[in-house]
Every structure is written in C-alpha cells, then in structure tokens.
Coordinates of C-alpha atoms in Angstrom, one line a residue:
M1393 CA 118.6 18.6 -157.7
K1394 CA 115.4 19.5 -159.4
S1395 CA 112.8 21.6 -157.5
P1396 CA 109.7 19.6 -156.1
R1397 CA 107.5 21.2 -158.8
S1398 CA 109.8 20.3 -161.7
A1399 CA 110.2 16.8 -160.3
V1400 CA 106.4 16.4 -160.2
T1401 CA 106.1 17.7 -163.8
L1402 CA 108.7 15.2 -165.0
L1403 CA 107.0 12.3 -163.3
L1404 CA 103.6 13.2 -164.7
S1405 CA 105.1 13.0 -168.2
T1406 CA 106.8 9.7 -167.3
R1407 CA 103.4 8.3 -166.1
R1408 CA 101.8 9.2 -169.4
R1409 CA 104.6 7.5 -171.4
L1410 CA 104.4 4.4 -169.3
S1411 CA 100.6 4.3 -169.4
S1412 CA 100.6 4.5 -173.2
S1413 CA 103.0 1.5 -173.3
G1414 CA 100.2 -0.8 -172.1
C1415 CA 100.6 -0.9 -168.3
V1416 CA 97.2 -1.7 -166.8
A1417 CA 96.2 -1.0 -163.2
R1418 CA 94.9 -4.0 -161.2
S1419 CA 91.8 -3.4 -159.0
R1420 CA 92.0 -4.4 -155.3
P1421 CA 88.8 -4.6 -153.2
F1422 CA 88.3 -3.1 -149.8
A1423 CA 89.7 -5.4 -147.0
T1424 CA 87.3 -5.3 -144.1
A1425 CA 87.5 -6.2 -140.4
P1426 CA 86.2 -9.5 -139.1
G1427 CA 82.4 -9.3 -138.7
S1428 CA 81.9 -7.2 -141.9
V1429 CA 79.9 -8.6 -144.7
S1430 CA 81.8 -11.0 -147.0
P1431 CA 85.3 -10.5 -145.5
P1432 CA 88.1 -11.5 -148.0
E1433 CA 90.5 -14.3 -147.2
T1434 CA 93.6 -12.6 -145.9
P1435 CA 96.8 -14.3 -144.9
A1436 CA 98.2 -13.9 -141.4
E1437 CA 101.0 -11.7 -142.8
N1438 CA 101.0 -9.5 -145.9
V1439 CA 104.0 -8.0 -147.5
Y1440 CA 103.6 -4.5 -149.0
D1441 CA 105.8 -1.9 -150.6
V1442 CA 103.9 1.0 -149.0
V1443 CA 101.6 0.9 -146.0
I1444 CA 99.8 4.3 -145.4
V1445 CA 98.3 4.6 -141.9
G1446 CA 95.5 7.2 -141.8
G1447 CA 92.5 7.5 -144.1
G1448 CA 92.1 11.3 -143.9
P1449 CA 92.7 13.7 -146.9
A1450 CA 96.5 13.3 -146.9
G1451 CA 96.5 9.5 -146.6
C1452 CA 93.7 9.0 -149.2
A1453 CA 95.4 11.5 -151.6
L1454 CA 98.7 9.6 -151.3
A1455 CA 97.0 6.3 -151.9
G1456 CA 95.4 7.7 -155.0
I1457 CA 98.6 9.1 -156.4
L1458 CA 100.7 6.0 -155.8
G1459 CA 97.9 3.7 -156.8
S1460 CA 97.6 5.4 -160.2
S1461 CA 101.3 5.6 -160.9
A1462 CA 102.5 3.5 -163.9
A1463 CA 106.0 3.5 -162.3
L1464 CA 104.5 1.6 -159.4
A1465 CA 102.4 -0.8 -161.4
D1466 CA 104.0 -3.8 -159.6
A1467 CA 104.0 -2.3 -156.1
R1468 CA 101.6 -3.4 -153.4
I1469 CA 100.1 -0.5 -151.5
A1470 CA 97.8 -0.6 -148.4
L1471 CA 95.7 2.1 -146.7
V1472 CA 94.8 1.5 -143.0
D1473 CA 92.2 3.5 -141.0
P1474 CA 90.2 2.7 -137.8
G1475 CA 87.1 4.3 -139.2
R1476 CA 84.5 3.1 -141.7
L1477 CA 85.9 4.4 -144.9
T1478 CA 83.0 2.8 -146.8
D1479 CA 80.7 5.3 -145.1
A1480 CA 82.7 8.2 -146.5
R1481 CA 82.9 6.6 -149.9
Q1482 CA 79.1 6.1 -150.0
W1483 CA 78.3 9.4 -148.3
E1484 CA 75.1 11.0 -149.6
P1485 CA 75.3 14.8 -148.7
P1486 CA 72.4 16.5 -147.1
S1487 CA 70.4 18.8 -149.4
D1488 CA 69.7 21.6 -146.8
T1489 CA 73.1 22.2 -145.1
Y1490 CA 76.8 21.8 -145.2
L1491 CA 79.1 20.0 -142.7
S1492 CA 81.0 22.2 -140.3
R1493 CA 84.4 20.5 -140.8
T1494 CA 85.8 22.0 -144.0
L1495 CA 89.0 22.5 -145.8
Q1496 CA 90.5 25.2 -148.0
I1497 CA 92.4 24.0 -151.0
T1498 CA 94.7 26.2 -153.0
S1499 CA 94.5 26.4 -156.8
S1500 CA 97.7 24.5 -157.4
N1501 CA 96.7 21.6 -155.2
Q1502 CA 93.2 21.5 -156.8
R1503 CA 94.8 21.4 -160.2
Y1504 CA 97.2 18.6 -159.2
L1505 CA 94.3 16.4 -157.8
D1506 CA 92.3 17.2 -160.9
S1507 CA 95.1 16.1 -163.2
L1508 CA 95.2 12.7 -161.6
G1509 CA 91.4 12.2 -161.8
L1510 CA 91.1 12.5 -157.9
W1511 CA 89.0 15.7 -157.9
D1512 CA 86.1 15.1 -160.1
Q1513 CA 84.7 12.3 -157.9
C1514 CA 83.9 14.9 -155.2
F1515 CA 80.4 16.5 -155.2
L1516 CA 81.6 19.5 -157.1
D1517 CA 78.3 21.4 -156.7
R1518 CA 79.1 21.6 -153.0
V1519 CA 82.5 23.1 -153.7
Q1520 CA 82.9 26.9 -153.5
P1521 CA 85.7 28.6 -155.5
Y1522 CA 86.6 32.1 -154.4
N1523 CA 88.9 34.9 -155.5
R1524 CA 88.5 37.5 -152.8
A1525 CA 89.5 37.7 -149.1
I1526 CA 89.0 40.6 -146.8
V1527 CA 91.0 41.0 -143.6
T1528 CA 90.3 43.5 -140.9
D1529 CA 91.7 44.3 -137.4
A1530 CA 89.3 45.2 -134.6
L1531 CA 91.9 47.1 -132.6
G1532 CA 94.1 48.8 -135.1
H1533 CA 91.3 49.3 -137.6
G1534 CA 93.5 48.1 -140.4
K1535 CA 91.9 46.7 -143.6
L1536 CA 93.2 44.6 -146.4
D1537 CA 91.2 43.7 -149.5
L1538 CA 92.8 40.8 -151.4
E1539 CA 90.5 41.4 -154.3
G1540 CA 90.1 39.4 -157.5
A1541 CA 92.6 41.5 -159.4
A1542 CA 95.3 40.3 -157.1
L1543 CA 94.0 36.7 -156.7
E1544 CA 92.6 35.5 -160.0
S1545 CA 94.7 34.3 -162.9
P1546 CA 93.3 33.4 -166.3
T1547 CA 95.6 30.4 -166.5
E1548 CA 95.4 29.2 -163.0
G1549 CA 91.6 29.5 -162.3
H1550 CA 90.4 30.5 -158.9
A1551 CA 92.6 31.3 -155.9
A1552 CA 91.2 28.8 -153.5
Y1553 CA 88.3 26.3 -153.1
M1554 CA 86.2 25.5 -150.0
I1555 CA 85.2 21.9 -149.6
E1556 CA 83.8 19.8 -146.8
T1557 CA 86.3 17.3 -145.4
K1558 CA 84.0 14.4 -145.9
N1559 CA 83.3 15.4 -149.5
L1560 CA 87.0 15.4 -150.3
V1561 CA 87.8 12.1 -148.5
G1562 CA 84.7 10.5 -150.1
G1563 CA 85.7 11.7 -153.6
L1564 CA 89.3 10.4 -153.1
L1565 CA 88.0 7.0 -152.1
R1566 CA 85.5 6.8 -155.0
A1567 CA 88.4 7.6 -157.3
L1568 CA 90.3 4.6 -156.0
N1569 CA 87.4 2.3 -156.9
R1570 CA 86.6 3.9 -160.2
N1571 CA 90.2 4.0 -161.6
G1572 CA 91.1 0.5 -160.4
H1573 CA 93.9 1.8 -158.3
R1574 CA 96.1 -0.9 -156.8
V1575 CA 95.4 -0.2 -153.2
D1576 CA 94.2 -2.6 -150.5
I1577 CA 92.1 -0.8 -148.0
F1578 CA 91.9 -2.0 -144.4
E1579 CA 89.0 -0.1 -142.7
R1580 CA 87.8 -0.5 -139.1
A1581 CA 91.4 -1.6 -138.3
R1582 CA 93.3 0.2 -135.5
V1583 CA 97.1 0.0 -135.3
A1584 CA 97.7 -2.2 -132.3
D1585 CA 101.5 -2.4 -132.6
I1586 CA 104.4 -1.5 -134.8
E1587 CA 107.7 -3.4 -134.6
L1588 CA 110.8 -3.9 -136.7
L1589 CA 111.6 -7.4 -137.9
R1590 CA 114.6 -8.5 -140.0
T1591 CA 113.5 -9.2 -143.6
E1592 CA 115.7 -11.2 -145.9
G1593 CA 115.1 -12.4 -149.4
L1594 CA 112.8 -9.5 -150.4
S1595 CA 115.7 -7.0 -150.7
A1596 CA 119.0 -6.6 -149.0
A1597 CA 118.6 -7.9 -145.5
S1598 CA 117.2 -5.1 -143.3
E1599 CA 114.6 -4.4 -140.6
W1600 CA 111.2 -3.7 -142.1
P1601 CA 108.2 -2.3 -140.1
V1602 CA 105.5 -4.8 -139.3
V1603 CA 102.2 -3.3 -138.5
T1604 CA 99.8 -5.4 -136.3
L1605 CA 96.2 -4.4 -136.7
S1606 CA 93.4 -4.8 -134.2
T1607 CA 92.0 -7.3 -136.6
E1608 CA 95.1 -9.5 -135.9
Q1609 CA 96.4 -9.0 -139.4
K1610 CA 100.1 -8.2 -139.8
L1611 CA 101.4 -6.0 -142.6
R1612 CA 105.1 -6.0 -143.3
T1613 CA 106.2 -3.0 -145.4
R1614 CA 109.2 -1.6 -147.2
L1615 CA 107.9 1.9 -146.4
L1616 CA 105.5 3.0 -143.6
V1617 CA 103.8 6.3 -144.1
G1618 CA 102.3 8.1 -141.1
A1619 CA 99.2 10.1 -142.2
D1620 CA 97.5 9.5 -138.9
G1621 CA 97.2 13.0 -137.6
A1622 CA 98.6 15.1 -134.8
S1623 CA 98.8 12.2 -132.3
S1624 CA 100.5 9.9 -134.9
L1625 CA 101.3 6.4 -133.7
V1626 CA 103.7 6.0 -136.7
R1627 CA 105.7 9.1 -135.5
K1628 CA 105.9 7.7 -132.0
H1629 CA 107.1 4.3 -133.3
A1630 CA 109.8 6.1 -135.3
Q1631 CA 110.8 8.0 -132.2
I1632 CA 110.6 11.3 -134.0
G1633 CA 110.7 14.1 -131.4
T1634 CA 108.3 17.0 -131.4
Y1635 CA 108.0 20.5 -129.9
S1636 CA 104.5 21.9 -129.1
N1637 CA 103.3 25.4 -128.5
K1638 CA 99.8 25.5 -127.1
Y1639 CA 97.8 28.6 -127.9
S1640 CA 95.4 28.1 -124.9
Q1641 CA 92.5 28.5 -127.4
Y1642 CA 90.0 26.4 -129.2
G1643 CA 88.6 26.6 -132.7
L1644 CA 84.9 26.9 -132.8
V1645 CA 83.4 25.9 -136.1
A1646 CA 79.8 26.1 -137.3
T1647 CA 77.7 26.2 -140.5
L1648 CA 75.9 29.4 -141.1
C1649 CA 73.1 30.5 -143.4
L1650 CA 73.5 34.0 -144.8
E1651 CA 70.9 36.6 -145.8
Q1652 CA 72.4 36.7 -149.3
L1653 CA 74.8 34.8 -151.6
N1654 CA 78.5 35.3 -151.0
Q1655 CA 81.7 34.3 -152.7
T1656 CA 84.2 36.2 -150.5
A1657 CA 86.2 35.0 -147.5
F1658 CA 86.2 37.4 -144.4
Q1659 CA 88.5 37.4 -141.5
R1660 CA 88.6 39.8 -138.5
F1661 CA 91.3 39.8 -135.9
L1662 CA 89.8 40.3 -132.4
P1663 CA 91.8 40.5 -129.1
S1664 CA 90.2 37.2 -128.2
G1665 CA 91.3 35.6 -131.5
P1666 CA 90.6 35.7 -135.2
I1667 CA 87.1 35.0 -136.6
A1668 CA 86.7 33.8 -140.2
L1669 CA 83.7 33.4 -142.4
L1670 CA 84.4 31.1 -145.5
P1671 CA 81.9 30.9 -148.4
F1672 CA 79.9 27.9 -149.6
P1673 CA 77.3 27.6 -152.3
G1674 CA 73.7 28.6 -151.9
G1675 CA 74.3 31.3 -149.3
F1676 CA 75.9 29.0 -146.7
A1677 CA 79.2 29.7 -144.9
N1678 CA 81.6 28.0 -142.6
L1679 CA 82.6 29.8 -139.4
V1680 CA 86.1 29.3 -137.8
W1681 CA 86.4 31.3 -134.6
S1682 CA 89.4 31.1 -132.2
L1683 CA 88.5 31.6 -128.6
D1684 CA 89.6 30.7 -125.1
A1685 CA 88.0 27.7 -123.4
E1686 CA 85.5 29.6 -121.3
L1687 CA 84.2 31.6 -124.2
V1688 CA 84.0 28.6 -126.5
Q1689 CA 81.9 26.7 -124.0
L1690 CA 79.6 29.7 -123.6
L1691 CA 79.2 30.2 -127.4
K1692 CA 78.6 26.5 -128.0
T1693 CA 75.7 26.5 -125.6
V1694 CA 73.9 29.8 -126.2
P1695 CA 70.7 29.3 -128.3
E1696 CA 71.2 29.3 -132.1
D1697 CA 69.4 32.6 -132.7
A1698 CA 71.6 34.3 -130.1
F1699 CA 74.7 32.8 -131.6
A1700 CA 73.8 34.2 -135.0
C1701 CA 73.5 37.7 -133.5
L1702 CA 76.8 37.3 -131.7
V1703 CA 78.6 36.3 -134.9
N1704 CA 77.1 39.4 -136.7
A1705 CA 78.4 41.5 -133.8
A1706 CA 81.8 39.9 -133.8
F1707 CA 82.4 41.2 -137.4
R1708 CA 81.2 44.7 -136.6
L1709 CA 81.3 45.9 -133.0
S1710 CA 84.2 47.0 -130.9
P1711 CA 85.8 44.6 -128.4
P1712 CA 84.3 46.3 -125.3
E1713 CA 80.8 46.0 -126.9
L1714 CA 81.4 42.3 -127.6
E1715 CA 82.5 41.8 -124.0
Y1716 CA 79.3 43.4 -122.8
L1717 CA 77.2 41.0 -125.0
Y1718 CA 79.2 38.0 -123.7
G1719 CA 78.5 39.2 -120.2
L1720 CA 74.8 39.1 -120.9
A1721 CA 75.1 35.5 -122.1
R1722 CA 77.1 34.6 -119.0
A1723 CA 74.5 36.1 -116.7
G1724 CA 71.8 33.9 -118.3
A1725 CA 70.0 36.6 -120.3
S1726 CA 67.2 35.4 -122.5
V1727 CA 67.6 35.1 -126.3
G1728 CA 65.3 38.1 -126.7
E1729 CA 67.4 40.2 -124.4
I1730 CA 70.7 39.3 -126.2
K1731 CA 69.2 39.8 -129.6
A1732 CA 67.6 43.2 -128.7
E1733 CA 70.9 44.5 -127.2
A1734 CA 73.0 43.2 -130.2
E1735 CA 70.6 44.5 -132.8
W1736 CA 70.4 48.0 -131.2
R1737 CA 74.2 48.3 -131.2
L1738 CA 74.4 47.0 -134.7
R1739 CA 71.9 49.7 -135.9
I1740 CA 74.0 52.4 -134.3
Y1741 CA 77.1 50.9 -136.0
A1742 CA 75.4 50.9 -139.4
A1743 CA 74.3 54.5 -139.0
N1744 CA 77.8 55.6 -138.0
N1745 CA 79.7 53.6 -140.6
T1746 CA 78.0 54.2 -143.9
G1747 CA 80.0 52.8 -146.8
A1748 CA 81.6 50.1 -144.7
E1749 CA 79.6 47.3 -146.3
R1750 CA 82.4 46.3 -148.7
W1751 CA 84.5 45.3 -145.7
L1752 CA 81.7 43.2 -144.0
P1753 CA 80.2 39.8 -144.6
P1754 CA 76.5 39.4 -145.2
N1755 CA 74.4 39.2 -142.1
I1756 CA 73.9 35.7 -140.6
A1757 CA 70.3 34.7 -140.9
A1758 CA 70.6 31.4 -139.0
T1759 CA 72.9 28.8 -137.5
S1760 CA 72.6 25.3 -138.8
P1761 CA 71.3 23.1 -136.0
K1762 CA 73.8 21.0 -134.1
S1763 CA 76.7 22.3 -136.3
R1764 CA 78.7 23.9 -133.6
T1765 CA 81.8 22.0 -132.5
S1766 CA 85.3 22.8 -131.3
F1767 CA 88.9 21.5 -131.2
P1768 CA 92.1 22.6 -129.4
L1769 CA 94.5 24.9 -131.2
H1770 CA 98.3 24.4 -131.0
M1771 CA 101.4 24.3 -133.1
R1772 CA 103.5 21.1 -133.3
V1773 CA 107.0 21.0 -134.9
V1774 CA 108.7 17.7 -135.6
D1775 CA 112.5 17.1 -135.5
R1776 CA 112.3 15.6 -139.0
L1777 CA 109.8 14.0 -141.4
I1778 CA 111.6 10.7 -141.8
A1779 CA 113.2 7.8 -140.1
D1780 CA 114.5 4.5 -141.6
R1781 CA 111.6 3.1 -143.6
V1782 CA 109.2 5.8 -142.2
A1783 CA 107.9 9.0 -143.6
L1784 CA 105.4 11.5 -142.2
V1785 CA 102.8 13.5 -144.2
G1786 CA 100.1 16.0 -143.2
D1787 CA 99.3 16.7 -139.5
A1788 CA 101.6 13.8 -138.5
G1789 CA 104.5 16.0 -139.6
H1790 CA 103.2 19.5 -138.8
V1791 CA 100.4 21.2 -137.0
M1792 CA 99.6 24.9 -137.0
H1793 CA 96.9 27.5 -136.3
P1794 CA 94.1 27.4 -138.9
L1795 CA 94.1 31.2 -139.4
A1796 CA 95.7 31.0 -142.8
G1797 CA 94.0 27.8 -144.0
Q1798 CA 97.3 26.2 -144.9
G1799 CA 97.3 23.0 -142.9
L1800 CA 95.8 20.7 -145.6
N1801 CA 97.7 22.4 -148.4
M1802 CA 101.0 21.7 -146.7
G1803 CA 99.9 18.1 -146.3
L1804 CA 99.0 17.8 -150.0
E1805 CA 102.4 19.3 -150.9
D1806 CA 104.0 16.7 -148.7
V1807 CA 102.1 14.0 -150.5
Q1808 CA 103.1 15.3 -154.0
C1809 CA 106.7 15.5 -153.0
L1810 CA 106.9 12.1 -151.3
A1811 CA 105.1 10.4 -154.3
A1812 CA 107.6 12.1 -156.7
V1813 CA 110.6 10.9 -154.5
I1814 CA 109.2 7.3 -154.4
E1815 CA 108.6 7.2 -158.1
Q1816 CA 112.1 8.5 -158.9
A1817 CA 113.6 5.9 -156.6
V1818 CA 111.6 3.1 -158.3
L1819 CA 112.6 4.3 -161.8
A1820 CA 116.2 4.4 -160.7
G1821 CA 116.1 0.9 -159.1
E1822 CA 116.5 2.2 -155.6
D1823 CA 115.0 1.0 -152.3
M1824 CA 112.3 3.6 -151.6
G1825 CA 112.4 3.0 -147.8
T1826 CA 116.1 3.8 -147.2
L1827 CA 117.2 7.0 -145.5
A1828 CA 119.2 7.9 -148.6
V1829 CA 116.0 8.1 -150.6
L1830 CA 113.7 9.5 -147.9
G1831 CA 116.3 12.2 -147.1
R1832 CA 115.4 13.8 -150.5
Y1833 CA 111.8 14.2 -149.3
N1834 CA 112.9 15.6 -145.9
K1835 CA 115.2 18.1 -147.6
Q1836 CA 112.5 19.4 -149.9
R1837 CA 109.7 19.6 -147.4
Y1838 CA 111.0 20.1 -143.8
A1839 CA 112.3 23.6 -144.2
R1840 CA 109.3 24.8 -146.2
N1841 CA 106.9 23.4 -143.6
L1842 CA 108.9 24.9 -140.7
A1843 CA 108.9 28.3 -142.5
M1844 CA 105.1 28.3 -143.0
Q1845 CA 104.5 27.3 -139.4
G1846 CA 106.7 30.1 -138.3
V1847 CA 104.9 32.7 -140.4
V1848 CA 101.5 31.6 -139.2
D1849 CA 102.7 31.6 -135.5
K1850 CA 104.1 35.1 -135.9
I1851 CA 100.9 36.4 -137.4
W1852 CA 98.9 35.0 -134.5
H1853 CA 101.2 36.6 -131.9
V1854 CA 101.3 40.0 -133.7
F1855 CA 97.5 40.2 -134.0
S1856 CA 97.0 38.9 -130.5
A1857 CA 98.9 41.8 -129.0
S1858 CA 96.6 44.6 -127.7
A1859 CA 99.2 47.2 -126.9
S1860 CA 98.3 50.5 -128.7
P1861 CA 101.7 51.0 -130.5
I1862 CA 101.5 47.4 -131.9
A1863 CA 97.9 47.9 -133.0
K1864 CA 98.7 51.2 -134.7
T1865 CA 101.7 49.6 -136.5
R1866 CA 99.5 46.8 -137.7
S1867 CA 97.0 49.3 -139.1
L1868 CA 99.7 51.2 -140.9
A1869 CA 101.2 48.0 -142.4
M1870 CA 97.8 46.7 -143.6
G1871 CA 96.9 50.1 -145.1
A1872 CA 100.2 50.3 -147.0
L1873 CA 99.9 46.7 -148.3
D1874 CA 96.3 47.4 -149.4
N1875 CA 97.6 50.1 -151.7
L1876 CA 100.3 48.0 -153.2
P1877 CA 98.6 45.6 -155.6
S1878 CA 101.8 44.1 -157.0
I1879 CA 103.0 43.1 -153.6
K1880 CA 99.5 41.8 -152.7
R1881 CA 99.6 39.7 -155.9
R1882 CA 103.0 38.3 -155.0
L1883 CA 101.8 37.5 -151.4
V1884 CA 98.8 35.6 -152.7
R1885 CA 100.8 33.7 -155.3
D1886 CA 103.2 32.5 -152.6
M1887 CA 100.4 31.4 -150.3
M1888 CA 98.3 29.7 -153.0
S1889 CA 101.0 28.1 -155.2

C-alpha cells in the first residue's frame, strides 16, 4: 500500500498524462434554487457519481480537485450548500479591514492547492505567509521561539499562511468557473432528506443514497460526501457514531489593528485559556481567545477601546492582574478607568521586563468595529469516516480545539486522500462508493486524525492545569525544547507537512 503522499504524487502525474492526451473538461453552470434569476431546467431526479454536501473550504476544495481530474472526465459531480455561494464567488473584499473568521493553511496544503490552480484565484494580497511563532506560558513562564531557522525551507516556502475563510472559499469557487470544472453547484438548497433506494442498471444492483433538497430536486449518487460541518446531516444519515468532549469554553475572535507591521504568530497560555494573535498584511491581525462563557460575553460587550487594552494586557500581565481588570469591567467601570488602570500596569511591566519585546506582539492600536464574535469549543471524534457509499471530510469527520490551527489542514488532507482513492478506483475500474474502496480512505486518514485530535486535547489539558508542579514542568520542557533547534525543526515539519 502506497503512502497517501506517494499516491497523490502518482495521481498528479497520471492527470498530466491524461490531460495531454486530449481530455477536455466540460463546464457546468451554477444550478440555483427556484426564484433565482434564470433558473436552469432541472429534471426531477439527477444521477451523479459524487454529491458533496457542504460548500465550505473542504467541500469546495474536493469539488475543485475532482472536477479537474482527467481520470474523472466522464463523472458527474454536484456540490450542494444552503448558502448563497454566488455571494462568496463574487465577494469584493473591504479595503480597510479583514474578516474575523480566518484559517491557517500549512505550506504542504498551500502547495497542493496551488498545483491544481485552486490557490491563485484567491485575493493573494490579503494572504499573510509567516515563518515564526512564539509561544509563552503565563503561569510557568516558559517560552518557545519557533523561529525562521526552524520553520523556513528554501524548497518548501513559508511554514504557514493566514487567509480569511471567505477569501479561500471564494477563490475555490472562482477556480471552478475559470477552469471549466465539471461540477453542478446547487446553492440555496438545504438537504431535506437522505434515503437509500435500490439502483439497478447503472452498476451492480445496490442501494444508492438519494438526497432530497429543499428545492424539491432529488440527487441520486454513487458516493455521498459529507463536508457539512460538525452537525453533519450526512453523518447522521450514515448512522456514524460520535464521542464529544466539551471544553466549557468559547472561542472569541476579532480583527485587530496593530501599532506596527507584524509577520509573527503569538500565543500565550493563560489559566482561562490560550490567546493567539495571528498576522495579516498591513498591520492587521486576527485574534483567537479561548474563554469561559461569562468572560466571553463580558469581552464581547466592553467598548472597543477597552477591549484593545485588555488584549494588550492579556499578552503581558500576570493572571491576578488580568482578573482585577476583568473585575473592573464587570463592575461597570468606564472605558477611561479601565484604560488608565491597564496602561499603568503595562508601564510597570515594561519597566521591569526590559528586553522582553522579542516575546511580545506589537501593541493593539484598535479593534475593528463589529468584528468580535464567538463560537463554542469542543472535540468530536467519530467512530469511522465511512459507511456504504458515504465518506466524511473536514469537520463532519473530526472537530478539535483551534489552539494548533490544524482543523482545516486535517480537512484538506482528508480531501487529498479521498480524491486519490476515488481516482485510483476509477482507473482500476472499481465502484468508488463501495466499502472495499472507501475502506482505503478510512485506513489512511482515521488513525492520523485521531492522533492529531489526541495531541491537541492533551496540550489543552496540560496548559489548563494551574498546579505549581505542572506549571514548573511545563516551563522546564519549553525551555529545553527552545534550546534544541533540530527537535524544533522536526516538530514543525510534522505539524506543517
């Protein structure tokens, strides 16, 4: 059995050979819901080889990969989403800010998307590559500098890329249009029902999924792919069991404007949860802060000037000092009172910690208006990634804490692997929807996903512990690792490849 990476490499070379033999992709227009402008004539039931439910990054990436595959030149592929995908495709980004819902993409996944022509349709001037990440611990005082020497590779480019979610999805959808990919897109179409019906004459008699949309269209498919997120309807239809671990926390995200340009990612582990500042072009940054429900609600409602001061404090002050500032906000103190107290404490910190600047992000100058939002944090593990004629990718198949920024990357790895398995099956004359074929995908991805979820969950629990012996051990471990560049390099390679 070839490794997933070698299988992908083999199939990319196969695509090039088939493309050069004269296979030409057929363009399919968007299929829209009734009431849209110029709806196409659509039969009551359509038969597809692959129906992808979910028009997020994982679903759109899979549609682009399969739609561009010369091995699948005769396949019918559909992408279904309840939202207005046309809006994402036609999105015109604002010139004075960035959206707060963002994604980190590893260098290997970026190169893969770029090799298929799916990356360059994004607004690349809004993408921030970076090669340095600094991690600190508020209790144990441990520090870890994953500097450029450990991250950067002359042959692999940057370690990671920050991109807005809407920018990536819009780029993937524009690539579908530009490249004439063979994908029918059903937007503003919610999945109303999924049932199994016996199908004869198209292949060996078997039960194929039939997806009924809110538009009353029915899509019968050889393979149904669930890319429909953590509450996946496809997963529920397939009766794939899950286990959930709720962290009793929320992720607070916001767009920040910094006092100076920055190309470094910063993360500090606080007793209340990790806080991360991720770079964007032009001195902007994305904030991801894990907090309990009460504190999230408090920090979402404090005035923007006070919020910027509290973020500066969170990267510098001690946990007791932060609790004092939160207490002022809870008591209804004015913006001026909160800022005066925070700035006084920050001046004392600066005077007593000369030379600490290398471990700290630039000061926050302002919070982008109305950019603060939150979402619950939890881990969800599935029993398996497949069922008969069903496969799960992305958050439909795994959910974890965002502290390592690996959620989307795991989803893109799912997509690459599933596409390779499908193409191999087609080239071998196999039925892509059978358990025998899909089992190869499950074998290659399930254990790796589970391992990554376990690592991130352990990191969260270790850094959430406030006991002094654990905090001291963390500090010693981080200090030792920071002085071992070869191990740091290996760690980053494993996370980013």
